[in-house]
Coordinates of C-alpha atoms in Angstrom, one line a residue:
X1 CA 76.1 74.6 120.0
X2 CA 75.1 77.2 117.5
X3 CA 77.2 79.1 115.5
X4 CA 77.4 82.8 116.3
X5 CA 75.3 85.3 114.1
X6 CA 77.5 87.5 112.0
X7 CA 76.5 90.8 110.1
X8 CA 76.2 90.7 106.6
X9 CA 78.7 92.4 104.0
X10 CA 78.5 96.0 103.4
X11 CA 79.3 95.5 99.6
X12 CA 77.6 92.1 98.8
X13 CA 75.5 91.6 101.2
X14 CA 75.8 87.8 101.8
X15 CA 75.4 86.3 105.5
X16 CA 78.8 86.3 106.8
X17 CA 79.2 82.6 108.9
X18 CA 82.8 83.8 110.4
X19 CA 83.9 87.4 111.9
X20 CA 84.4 89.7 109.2
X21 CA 87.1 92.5 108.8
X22 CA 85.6 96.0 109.9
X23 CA 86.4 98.9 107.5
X24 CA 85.2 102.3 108.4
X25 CA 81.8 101.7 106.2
X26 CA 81.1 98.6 107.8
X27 CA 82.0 94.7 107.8
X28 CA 84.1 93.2 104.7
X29 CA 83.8 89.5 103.3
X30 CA 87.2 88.2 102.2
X31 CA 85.8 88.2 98.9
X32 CA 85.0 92.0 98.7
X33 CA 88.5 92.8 100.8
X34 CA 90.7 90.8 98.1
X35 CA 89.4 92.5 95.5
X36 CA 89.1 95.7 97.0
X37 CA 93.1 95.6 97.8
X38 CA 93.3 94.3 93.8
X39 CA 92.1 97.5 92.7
X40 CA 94.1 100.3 91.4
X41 CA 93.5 103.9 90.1
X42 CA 93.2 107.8 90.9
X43 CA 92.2 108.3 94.6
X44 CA 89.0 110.5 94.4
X45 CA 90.5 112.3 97.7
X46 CA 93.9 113.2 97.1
X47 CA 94.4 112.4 93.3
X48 CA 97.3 110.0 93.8
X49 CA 97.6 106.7 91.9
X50 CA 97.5 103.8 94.0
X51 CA 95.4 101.2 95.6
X52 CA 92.2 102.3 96.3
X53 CA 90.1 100.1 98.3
X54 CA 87.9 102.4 99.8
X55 CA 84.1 103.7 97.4
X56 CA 83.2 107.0 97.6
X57 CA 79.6 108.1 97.7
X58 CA 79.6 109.1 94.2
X59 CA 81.0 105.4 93.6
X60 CA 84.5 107.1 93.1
X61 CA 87.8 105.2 94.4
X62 CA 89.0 106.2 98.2
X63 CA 92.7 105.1 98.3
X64 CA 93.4 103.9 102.0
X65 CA 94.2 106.7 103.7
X66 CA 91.6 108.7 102.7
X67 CA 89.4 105.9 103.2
X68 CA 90.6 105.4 106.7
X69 CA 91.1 101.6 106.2
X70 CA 93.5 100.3 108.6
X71 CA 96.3 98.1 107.6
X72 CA 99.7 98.3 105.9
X73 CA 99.7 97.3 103.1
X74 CA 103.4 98.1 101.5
X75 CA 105.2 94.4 100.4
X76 CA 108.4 94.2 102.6
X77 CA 110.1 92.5 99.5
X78 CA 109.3 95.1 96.3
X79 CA 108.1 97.9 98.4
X80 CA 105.1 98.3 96.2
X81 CA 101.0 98.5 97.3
X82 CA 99.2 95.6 97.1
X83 CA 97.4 92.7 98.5
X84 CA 99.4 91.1 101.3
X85 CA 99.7 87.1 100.9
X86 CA 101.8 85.8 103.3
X87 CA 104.4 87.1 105.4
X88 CA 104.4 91.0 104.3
X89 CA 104.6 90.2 100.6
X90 CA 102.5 91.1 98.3
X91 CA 100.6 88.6 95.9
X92 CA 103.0 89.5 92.7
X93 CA 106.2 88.7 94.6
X94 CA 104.6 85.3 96.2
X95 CA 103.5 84.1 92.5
X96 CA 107.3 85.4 90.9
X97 CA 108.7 82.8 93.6
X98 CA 106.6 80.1 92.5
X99 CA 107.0 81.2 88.9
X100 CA 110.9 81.2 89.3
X101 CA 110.7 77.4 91.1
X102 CA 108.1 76.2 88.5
X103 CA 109.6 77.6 85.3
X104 CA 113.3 77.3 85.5
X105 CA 115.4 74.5 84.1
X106 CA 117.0 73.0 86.1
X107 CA 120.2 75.1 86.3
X108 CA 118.6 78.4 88.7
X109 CA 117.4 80.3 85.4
X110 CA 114.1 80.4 83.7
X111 CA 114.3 78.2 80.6
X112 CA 114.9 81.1 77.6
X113 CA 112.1 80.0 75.5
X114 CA 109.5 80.3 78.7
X115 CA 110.5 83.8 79.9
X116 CA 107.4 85.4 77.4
X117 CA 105.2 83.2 79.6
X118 CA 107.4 84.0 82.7
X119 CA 107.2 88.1 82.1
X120 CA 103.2 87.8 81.1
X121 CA 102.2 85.8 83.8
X122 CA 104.0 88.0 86.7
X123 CA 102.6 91.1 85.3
X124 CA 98.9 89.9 85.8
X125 CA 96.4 92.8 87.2
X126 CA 95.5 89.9 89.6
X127 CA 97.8 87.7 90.4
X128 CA 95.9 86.0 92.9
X129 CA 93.7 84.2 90.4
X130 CA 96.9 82.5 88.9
X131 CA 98.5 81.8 92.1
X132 CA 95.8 79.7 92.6
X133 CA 96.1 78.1 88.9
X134 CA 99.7 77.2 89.4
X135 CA 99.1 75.8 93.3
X136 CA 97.6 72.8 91.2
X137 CA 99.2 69.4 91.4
X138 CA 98.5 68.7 87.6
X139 CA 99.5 72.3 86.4
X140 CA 102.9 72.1 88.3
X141 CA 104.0 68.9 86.9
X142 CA 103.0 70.3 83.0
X143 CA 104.8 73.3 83.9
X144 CA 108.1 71.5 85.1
X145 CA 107.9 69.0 82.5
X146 CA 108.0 72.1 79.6
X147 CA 110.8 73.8 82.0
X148 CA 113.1 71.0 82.1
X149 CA 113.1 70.2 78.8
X150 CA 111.2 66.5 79.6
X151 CA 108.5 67.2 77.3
X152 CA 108.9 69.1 73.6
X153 CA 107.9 72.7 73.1
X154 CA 106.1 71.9 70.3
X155 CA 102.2 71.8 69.6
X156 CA 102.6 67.9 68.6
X157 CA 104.5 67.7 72.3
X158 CA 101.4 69.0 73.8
X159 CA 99.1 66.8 72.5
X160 CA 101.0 63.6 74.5
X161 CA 100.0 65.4 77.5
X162 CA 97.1 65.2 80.6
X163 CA 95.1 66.5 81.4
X164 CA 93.7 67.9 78.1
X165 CA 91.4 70.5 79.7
X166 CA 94.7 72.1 81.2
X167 CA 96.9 70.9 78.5
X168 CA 94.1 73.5 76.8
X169 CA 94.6 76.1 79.0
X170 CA 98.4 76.1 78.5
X171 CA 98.5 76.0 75.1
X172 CA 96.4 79.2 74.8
X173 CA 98.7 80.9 77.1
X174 CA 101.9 79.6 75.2
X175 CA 100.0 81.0 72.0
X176 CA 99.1 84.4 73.4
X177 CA 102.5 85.2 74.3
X178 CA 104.1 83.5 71.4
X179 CA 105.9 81.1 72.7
X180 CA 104.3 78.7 70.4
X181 CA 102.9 79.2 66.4
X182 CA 99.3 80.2 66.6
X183 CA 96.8 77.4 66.1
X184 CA 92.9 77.3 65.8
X185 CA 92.6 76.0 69.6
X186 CA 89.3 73.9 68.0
X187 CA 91.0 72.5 65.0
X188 CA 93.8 71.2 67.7
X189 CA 90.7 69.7 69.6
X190 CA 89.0 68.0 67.0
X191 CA 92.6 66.7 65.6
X192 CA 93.2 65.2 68.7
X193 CA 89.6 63.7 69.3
X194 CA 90.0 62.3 65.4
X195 CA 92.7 61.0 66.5
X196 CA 91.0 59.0 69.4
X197 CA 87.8 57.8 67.9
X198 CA 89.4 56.4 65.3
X199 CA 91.8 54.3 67.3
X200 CA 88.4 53.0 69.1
X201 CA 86.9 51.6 66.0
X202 CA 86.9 47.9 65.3
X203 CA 86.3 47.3 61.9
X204 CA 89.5 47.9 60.4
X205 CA 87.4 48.8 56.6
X206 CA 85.2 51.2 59.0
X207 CA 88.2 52.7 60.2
X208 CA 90.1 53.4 56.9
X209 CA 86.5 55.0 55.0
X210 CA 86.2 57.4 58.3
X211 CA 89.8 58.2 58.1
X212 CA 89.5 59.3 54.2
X213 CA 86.5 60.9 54.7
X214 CA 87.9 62.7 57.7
X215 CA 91.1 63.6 55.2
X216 CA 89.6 64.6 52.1
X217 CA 86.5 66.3 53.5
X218 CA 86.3 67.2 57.0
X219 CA 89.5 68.9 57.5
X220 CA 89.9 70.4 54.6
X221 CA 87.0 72.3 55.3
X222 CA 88.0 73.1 58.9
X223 CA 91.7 73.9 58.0
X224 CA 89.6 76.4 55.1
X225 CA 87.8 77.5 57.8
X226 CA 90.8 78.4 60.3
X227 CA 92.7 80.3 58.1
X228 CA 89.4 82.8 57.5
X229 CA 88.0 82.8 60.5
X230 CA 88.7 80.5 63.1
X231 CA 86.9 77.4 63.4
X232 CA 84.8 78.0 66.6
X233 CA 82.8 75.6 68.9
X234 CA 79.9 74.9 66.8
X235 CA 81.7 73.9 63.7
X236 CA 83.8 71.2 65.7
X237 CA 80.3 69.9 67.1
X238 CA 79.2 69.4 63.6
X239 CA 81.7 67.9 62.6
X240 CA 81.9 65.2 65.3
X241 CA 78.5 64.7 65.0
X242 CA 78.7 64.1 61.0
X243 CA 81.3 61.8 61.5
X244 CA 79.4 59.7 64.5
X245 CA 76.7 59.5 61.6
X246 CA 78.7 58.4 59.3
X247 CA 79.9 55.8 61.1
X248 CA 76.2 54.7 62.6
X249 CA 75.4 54.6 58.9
X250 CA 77.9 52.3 57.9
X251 CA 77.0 49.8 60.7
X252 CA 73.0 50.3 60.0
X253 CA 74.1 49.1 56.6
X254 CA 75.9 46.3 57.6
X255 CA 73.0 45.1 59.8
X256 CA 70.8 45.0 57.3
X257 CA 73.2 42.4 55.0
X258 CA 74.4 44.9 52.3
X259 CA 77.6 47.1 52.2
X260 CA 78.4 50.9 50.4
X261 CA 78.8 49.9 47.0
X262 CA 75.9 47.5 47.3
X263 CA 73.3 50.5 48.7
X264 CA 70.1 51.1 46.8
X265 CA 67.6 53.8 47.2
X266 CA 65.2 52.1 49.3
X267 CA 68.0 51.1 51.1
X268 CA 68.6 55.3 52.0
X269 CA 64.8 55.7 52.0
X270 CA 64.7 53.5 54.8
X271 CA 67.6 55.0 56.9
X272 CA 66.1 58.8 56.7
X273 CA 62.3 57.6 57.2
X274 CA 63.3 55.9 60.8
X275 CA 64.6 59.3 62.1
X276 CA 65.0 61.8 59.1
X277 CA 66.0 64.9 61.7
X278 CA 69.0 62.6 63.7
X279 CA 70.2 61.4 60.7
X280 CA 70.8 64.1 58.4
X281 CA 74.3 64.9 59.2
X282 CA 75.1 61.7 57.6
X283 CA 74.0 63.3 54.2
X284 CA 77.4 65.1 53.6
X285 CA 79.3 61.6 54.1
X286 CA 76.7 60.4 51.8
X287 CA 77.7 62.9 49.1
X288 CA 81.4 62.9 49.4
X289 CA 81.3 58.7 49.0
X290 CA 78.7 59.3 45.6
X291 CA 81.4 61.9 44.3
X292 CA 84.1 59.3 45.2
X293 CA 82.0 56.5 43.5
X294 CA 82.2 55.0 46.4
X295 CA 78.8 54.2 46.2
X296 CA 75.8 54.1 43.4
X297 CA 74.8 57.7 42.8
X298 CA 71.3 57.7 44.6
X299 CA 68.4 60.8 45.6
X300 CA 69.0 61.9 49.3
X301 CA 65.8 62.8 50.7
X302 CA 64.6 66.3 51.7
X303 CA 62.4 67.5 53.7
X304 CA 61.5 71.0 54.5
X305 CA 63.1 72.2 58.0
X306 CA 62.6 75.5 57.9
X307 CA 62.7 77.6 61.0
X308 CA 59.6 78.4 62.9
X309 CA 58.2 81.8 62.5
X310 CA 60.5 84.8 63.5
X311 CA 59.2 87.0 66.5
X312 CA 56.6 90.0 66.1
X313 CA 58.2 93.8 65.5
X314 CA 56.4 94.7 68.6
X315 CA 58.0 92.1 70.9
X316 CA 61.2 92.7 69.4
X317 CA 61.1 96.8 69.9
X318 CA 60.1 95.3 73.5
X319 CA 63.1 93.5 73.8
X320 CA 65.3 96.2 72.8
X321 CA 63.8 99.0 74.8
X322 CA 64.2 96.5 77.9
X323 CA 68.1 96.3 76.4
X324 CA 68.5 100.5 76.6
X325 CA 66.3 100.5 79.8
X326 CA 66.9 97.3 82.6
X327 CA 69.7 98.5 84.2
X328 CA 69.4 95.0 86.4
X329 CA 70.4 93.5 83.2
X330 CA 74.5 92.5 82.8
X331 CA 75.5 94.8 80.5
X332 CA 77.0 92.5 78.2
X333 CA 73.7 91.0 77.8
X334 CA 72.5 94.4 76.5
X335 CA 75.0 94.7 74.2
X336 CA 74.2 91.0 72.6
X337 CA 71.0 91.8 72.7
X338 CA 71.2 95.5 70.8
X339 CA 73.6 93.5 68.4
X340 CA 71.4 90.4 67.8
X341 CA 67.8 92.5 67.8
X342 CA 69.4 95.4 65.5
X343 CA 71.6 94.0 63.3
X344 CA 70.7 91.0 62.9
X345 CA 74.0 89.5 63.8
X346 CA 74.6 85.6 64.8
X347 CA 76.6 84.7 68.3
X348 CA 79.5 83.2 65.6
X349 CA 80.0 87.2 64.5
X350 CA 79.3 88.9 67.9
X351 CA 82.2 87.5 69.5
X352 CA 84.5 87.5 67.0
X353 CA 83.9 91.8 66.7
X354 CA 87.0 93.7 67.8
X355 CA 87.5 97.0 69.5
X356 CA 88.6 98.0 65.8
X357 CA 85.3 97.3 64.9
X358 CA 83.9 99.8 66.4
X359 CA 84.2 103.1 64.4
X360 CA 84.2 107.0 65.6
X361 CA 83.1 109.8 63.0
X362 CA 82.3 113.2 64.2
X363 CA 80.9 112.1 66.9
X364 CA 79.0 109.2 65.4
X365 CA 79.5 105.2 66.0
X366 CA 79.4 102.7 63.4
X367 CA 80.1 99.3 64.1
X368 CA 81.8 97.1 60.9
X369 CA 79.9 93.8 60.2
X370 CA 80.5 94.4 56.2
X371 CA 81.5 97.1 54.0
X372 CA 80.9 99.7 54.4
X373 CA 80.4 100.3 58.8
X374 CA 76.8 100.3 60.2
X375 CA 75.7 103.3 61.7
X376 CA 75.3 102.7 65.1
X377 CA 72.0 104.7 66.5
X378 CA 71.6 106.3 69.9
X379 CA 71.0 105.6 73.0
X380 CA 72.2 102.0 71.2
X381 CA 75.5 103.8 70.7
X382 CA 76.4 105.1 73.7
X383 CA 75.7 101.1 75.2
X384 CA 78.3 99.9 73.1
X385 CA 80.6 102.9 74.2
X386 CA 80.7 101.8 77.9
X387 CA 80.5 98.4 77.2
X388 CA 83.9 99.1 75.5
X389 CA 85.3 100.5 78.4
X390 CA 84.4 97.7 80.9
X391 CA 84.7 94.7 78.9
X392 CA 84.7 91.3 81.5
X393 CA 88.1 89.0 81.7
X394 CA 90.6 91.9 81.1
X395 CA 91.8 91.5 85.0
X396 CA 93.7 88.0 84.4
X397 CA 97.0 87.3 82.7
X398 CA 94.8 85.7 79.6
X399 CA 93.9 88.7 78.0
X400 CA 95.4 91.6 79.1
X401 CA 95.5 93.6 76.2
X402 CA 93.2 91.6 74.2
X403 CA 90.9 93.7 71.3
X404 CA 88.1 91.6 71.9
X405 CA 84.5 93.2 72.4
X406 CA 83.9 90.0 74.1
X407 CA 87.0 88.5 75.6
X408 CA 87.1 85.0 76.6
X409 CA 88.5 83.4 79.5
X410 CA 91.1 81.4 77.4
X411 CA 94.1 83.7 76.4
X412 CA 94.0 85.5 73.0
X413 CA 90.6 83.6 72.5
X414 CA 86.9 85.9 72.2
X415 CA 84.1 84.4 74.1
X416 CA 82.6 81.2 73.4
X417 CA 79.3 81.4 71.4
X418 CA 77.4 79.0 73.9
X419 CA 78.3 81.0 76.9
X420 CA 76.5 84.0 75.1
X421 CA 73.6 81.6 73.6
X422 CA 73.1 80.4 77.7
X423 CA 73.0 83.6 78.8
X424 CA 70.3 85.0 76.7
X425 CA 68.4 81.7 77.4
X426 CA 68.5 82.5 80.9
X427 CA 67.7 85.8 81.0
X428 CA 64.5 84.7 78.5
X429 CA 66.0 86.5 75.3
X430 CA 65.4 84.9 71.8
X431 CA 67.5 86.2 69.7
X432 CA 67.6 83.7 67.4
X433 CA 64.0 84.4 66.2
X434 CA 64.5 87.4 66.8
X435 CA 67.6 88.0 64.1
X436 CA 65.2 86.9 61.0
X437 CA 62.7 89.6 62.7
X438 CA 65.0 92.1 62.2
X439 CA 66.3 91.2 59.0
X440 CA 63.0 91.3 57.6
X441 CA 62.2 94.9 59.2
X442 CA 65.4 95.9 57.7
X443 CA 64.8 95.0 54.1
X444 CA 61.3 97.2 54.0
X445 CA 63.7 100.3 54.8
X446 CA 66.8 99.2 52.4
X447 CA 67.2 97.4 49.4
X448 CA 68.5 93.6 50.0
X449 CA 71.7 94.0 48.7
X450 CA 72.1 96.7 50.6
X451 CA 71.6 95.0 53.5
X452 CA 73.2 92.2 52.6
X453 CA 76.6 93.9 52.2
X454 CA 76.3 96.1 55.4
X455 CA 75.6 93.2 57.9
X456 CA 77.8 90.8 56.0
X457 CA 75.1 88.1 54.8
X458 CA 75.2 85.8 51.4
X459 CA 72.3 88.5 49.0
X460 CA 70.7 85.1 47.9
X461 CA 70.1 84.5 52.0
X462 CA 68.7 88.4 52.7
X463 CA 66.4 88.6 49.1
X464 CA 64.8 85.4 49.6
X465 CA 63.8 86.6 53.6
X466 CA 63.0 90.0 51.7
X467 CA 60.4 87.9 49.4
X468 CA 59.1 86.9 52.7
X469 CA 58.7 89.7 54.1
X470 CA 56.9 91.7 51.1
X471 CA 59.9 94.1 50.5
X472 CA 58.8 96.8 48.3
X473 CA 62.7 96.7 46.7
X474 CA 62.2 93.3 44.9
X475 CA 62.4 94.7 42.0
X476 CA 66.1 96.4 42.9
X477 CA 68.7 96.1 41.0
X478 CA 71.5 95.2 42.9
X479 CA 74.4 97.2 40.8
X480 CA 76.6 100.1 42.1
X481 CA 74.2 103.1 42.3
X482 CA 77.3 105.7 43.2
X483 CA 77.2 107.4 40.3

């Protein structure tokens, strides 16, 4: 027996493969219906605010009478308009009763130090999304366990529990509504994951070398790094990866009958000439056990790594005019694209840029990567103005009023720098190469340390790329011309 042959969606278009809700424009998956019934605003008909369901021709918002979509849609428990879960109430209500059995303490009240969390979480735009987060197993038990008091409200409480991935999740929400001192979320990470590769190491001499290097060294500079900036994915990978090197070091060493103290320069010859490129993170251990005379002071090797060639001007002017032009682009790829191609600006800046970034003259945008703002030129600027007013992940209880240009997923976090790096390798964008292109076309218009100081990079980094390039300003001097 076949299965019956459905129409598609009106909105979306996908094959239907069960009998669909009819609206007055057509048939309605569940997907498009739930978030049609999520969505609030003026009614393009009668200028009410409410729920408005229905698109107008012009793509304005119908609310449903206007729309003539059947249905009511009022929650018999709070009287308000909104999706209806189960029973004639609405999706709000339904999560507040699971909120009020998950979060209280054990007496009929929500524990006082949760209601923060409590009063954030109820007043998501869609609730729907987190009654689906708390109908986990996992997520229930974490939440009682904080409720009740079983488990400490503390960061180092935290750490004891499972599943880390959720144990993540939580602690970003406890952070964003201040139920718990900020921490860098990727310092906690690679504490933790210290923690546990050091516990897995045999070799007790191993272990207690790692660990001091890990002390004196490694953290240090992330803890430096947190309190500037914010550690970020990237510098956690490195730092794993310097200490896995480290340790595959010390056991090459070993194999080969000799210890630290005992190492000789043929001895560190011979570990970078088997695989120079893999084993270079193992230089900074290297270093930081010479300056500890933990070793004999020897010559690291070097080789020259420098980056390929950057991308022509023309293919990059290509790749920004398809950023103004391809509207089948995301728009947030056009933005990291303008912001990458433009100004030169790494995915470790780009989503760390704030709505207060963003600054309005006269009429003019200037976006602030150093001192003082960039100008900002059209039809570049008025991208970056409606990309500010539809920013993704603002619809969850994770970053509601977040002033990220770039808002994560994770509450109070921006988003990750890989998720943008995938996204322009998927869409066939290099902006990597394409950054050093633009520097270089920059520095023919302005003197490097003029550069330099606008788009926040080191002047020794922007004049030697100007030296490349064959900037006519090499003979600048960089002092304060105001006068």
């Amino acid at each position: 027996m076949t299965a019956p042959d459905f129409p598609p969606c009106t909105r979306c278009g996908r094959v239907l493969r069960w009998s669909p809700v009819t609206w007055p424009e057509g048939p309605i998956c569940v997907t498009c219906r739930t978030w049609a019934l999520e969505t609030y605003g003026t009614c393009a008909g009668c200028g009410t605010e409410r729920m408005v369901p229905g698109i107008a021709d012009d793509g304005g918002r119908f609310c449903t009478d206007c729309a003539g979509i059947p249905g009511c849609y009022i929650c018999a428990r709070c009287g308000q308009e909104g999706w209806i879960q189960r029973k004639g109430t609405c999706s709000r209500c339904v999560l507040t009763e699971r909120l009020d059995d998950l979060l209280n303490d054990g007496t009929g009240r929500i524990r006082p130090e949760l209601v923060p969390l409590y009063d954030g979480l109820r007043q998501a735009e869609r609730p729907r999304t987190l009654f689906t987060w708390t109908g986990r197993d996992h997520v229930q038990r974490l939440l009682r366990l904080l409720a009740r008091g079983q488990s400490p409200l503390t960061h180092e409480g935290l750490n004891r529990l499972t599943p880390p991935r959720s144990v993540a999740y939580l602690r970003d929400l406890l952070m964003h509504y201040r139920v718990l001192p900020h921490r860098d979320r990727h310092l906690v990470f690679f504490e933790l994951w210290l923690e546990q590769w050091l516990a897995a190491i045999d070799d007790q001499d191993q272990r207690e070398l790692l660990e001091r290097f890990a002390s004196w060294d490694i953290l240090r500079t992330l803890r430096a790094a947190a309190d500037r900036t914010g550690v970020g994915a990237s510098r956690d990978r490195s730092a794993r990866r310097m200490l896995r090197k480290a340790k595959e070091f010390l056991t090459w060493i070993d194999d080969r009958g000799t210890n630290l103290p005992s190492c000789t320069q043929p001895d560190l010859d011979a570990w970078h000439a088997e695989a120079f490129l893999a084993r270079r993170p193992a230089q900074k251990f290297l270093r930081w056990a010479m300056a500890s005379h933990l070793m004999p002071r020897l010559a690291i090797p070097h080789r020259n790594t420098a980056n390929p060639a950057p991308i022509g001007h023309d293919k990059r002017i290509m790749l920004l005019r398809r950023a103004v032009e391809d509207e089948e682009l995301d728009l947030l790829d056009r933005v990291v694209v303008v912001l990458a191609l433009l100004f030169a600006q790494p995915f470790s800046r780009i989503c760390r840029l704030t709505l207060d970034d963003l600054v309005e003259e006269d009429g003019r945008l200037s976006i602030r990567f150093g001192d003082p703002p960039t100008p900002v030129p059209e039809p570049f600027a008025e991208l970056l103005r409606v990309f500010a007013t539809r920013r993704p992940n603002l619809t969850t209880a994770t970053n509601p009023e977040a002033r990220w240009l770039f808002p994560g997923r994770r509450a109070g976090q921006p988003m990750d720098t890989s998720t943008l790096a995938g996204r322009m390798r998927k869409n066939g964008l290099p902006t990597f190469h394409g950054r050093t292109a633009a520097i270089r076309q920059l520095v023919l218009q302005a003197p490097a340390p003029v550069i330099a100081r606008m788009l926040s990079y080191h002047p020794e980094h922007i004049t030697a790329l100007a030296a490349e390039a064959g900037s006519p300003w090499s003979h600048y001097a960089p002092d304060d011309h105001a006068e």
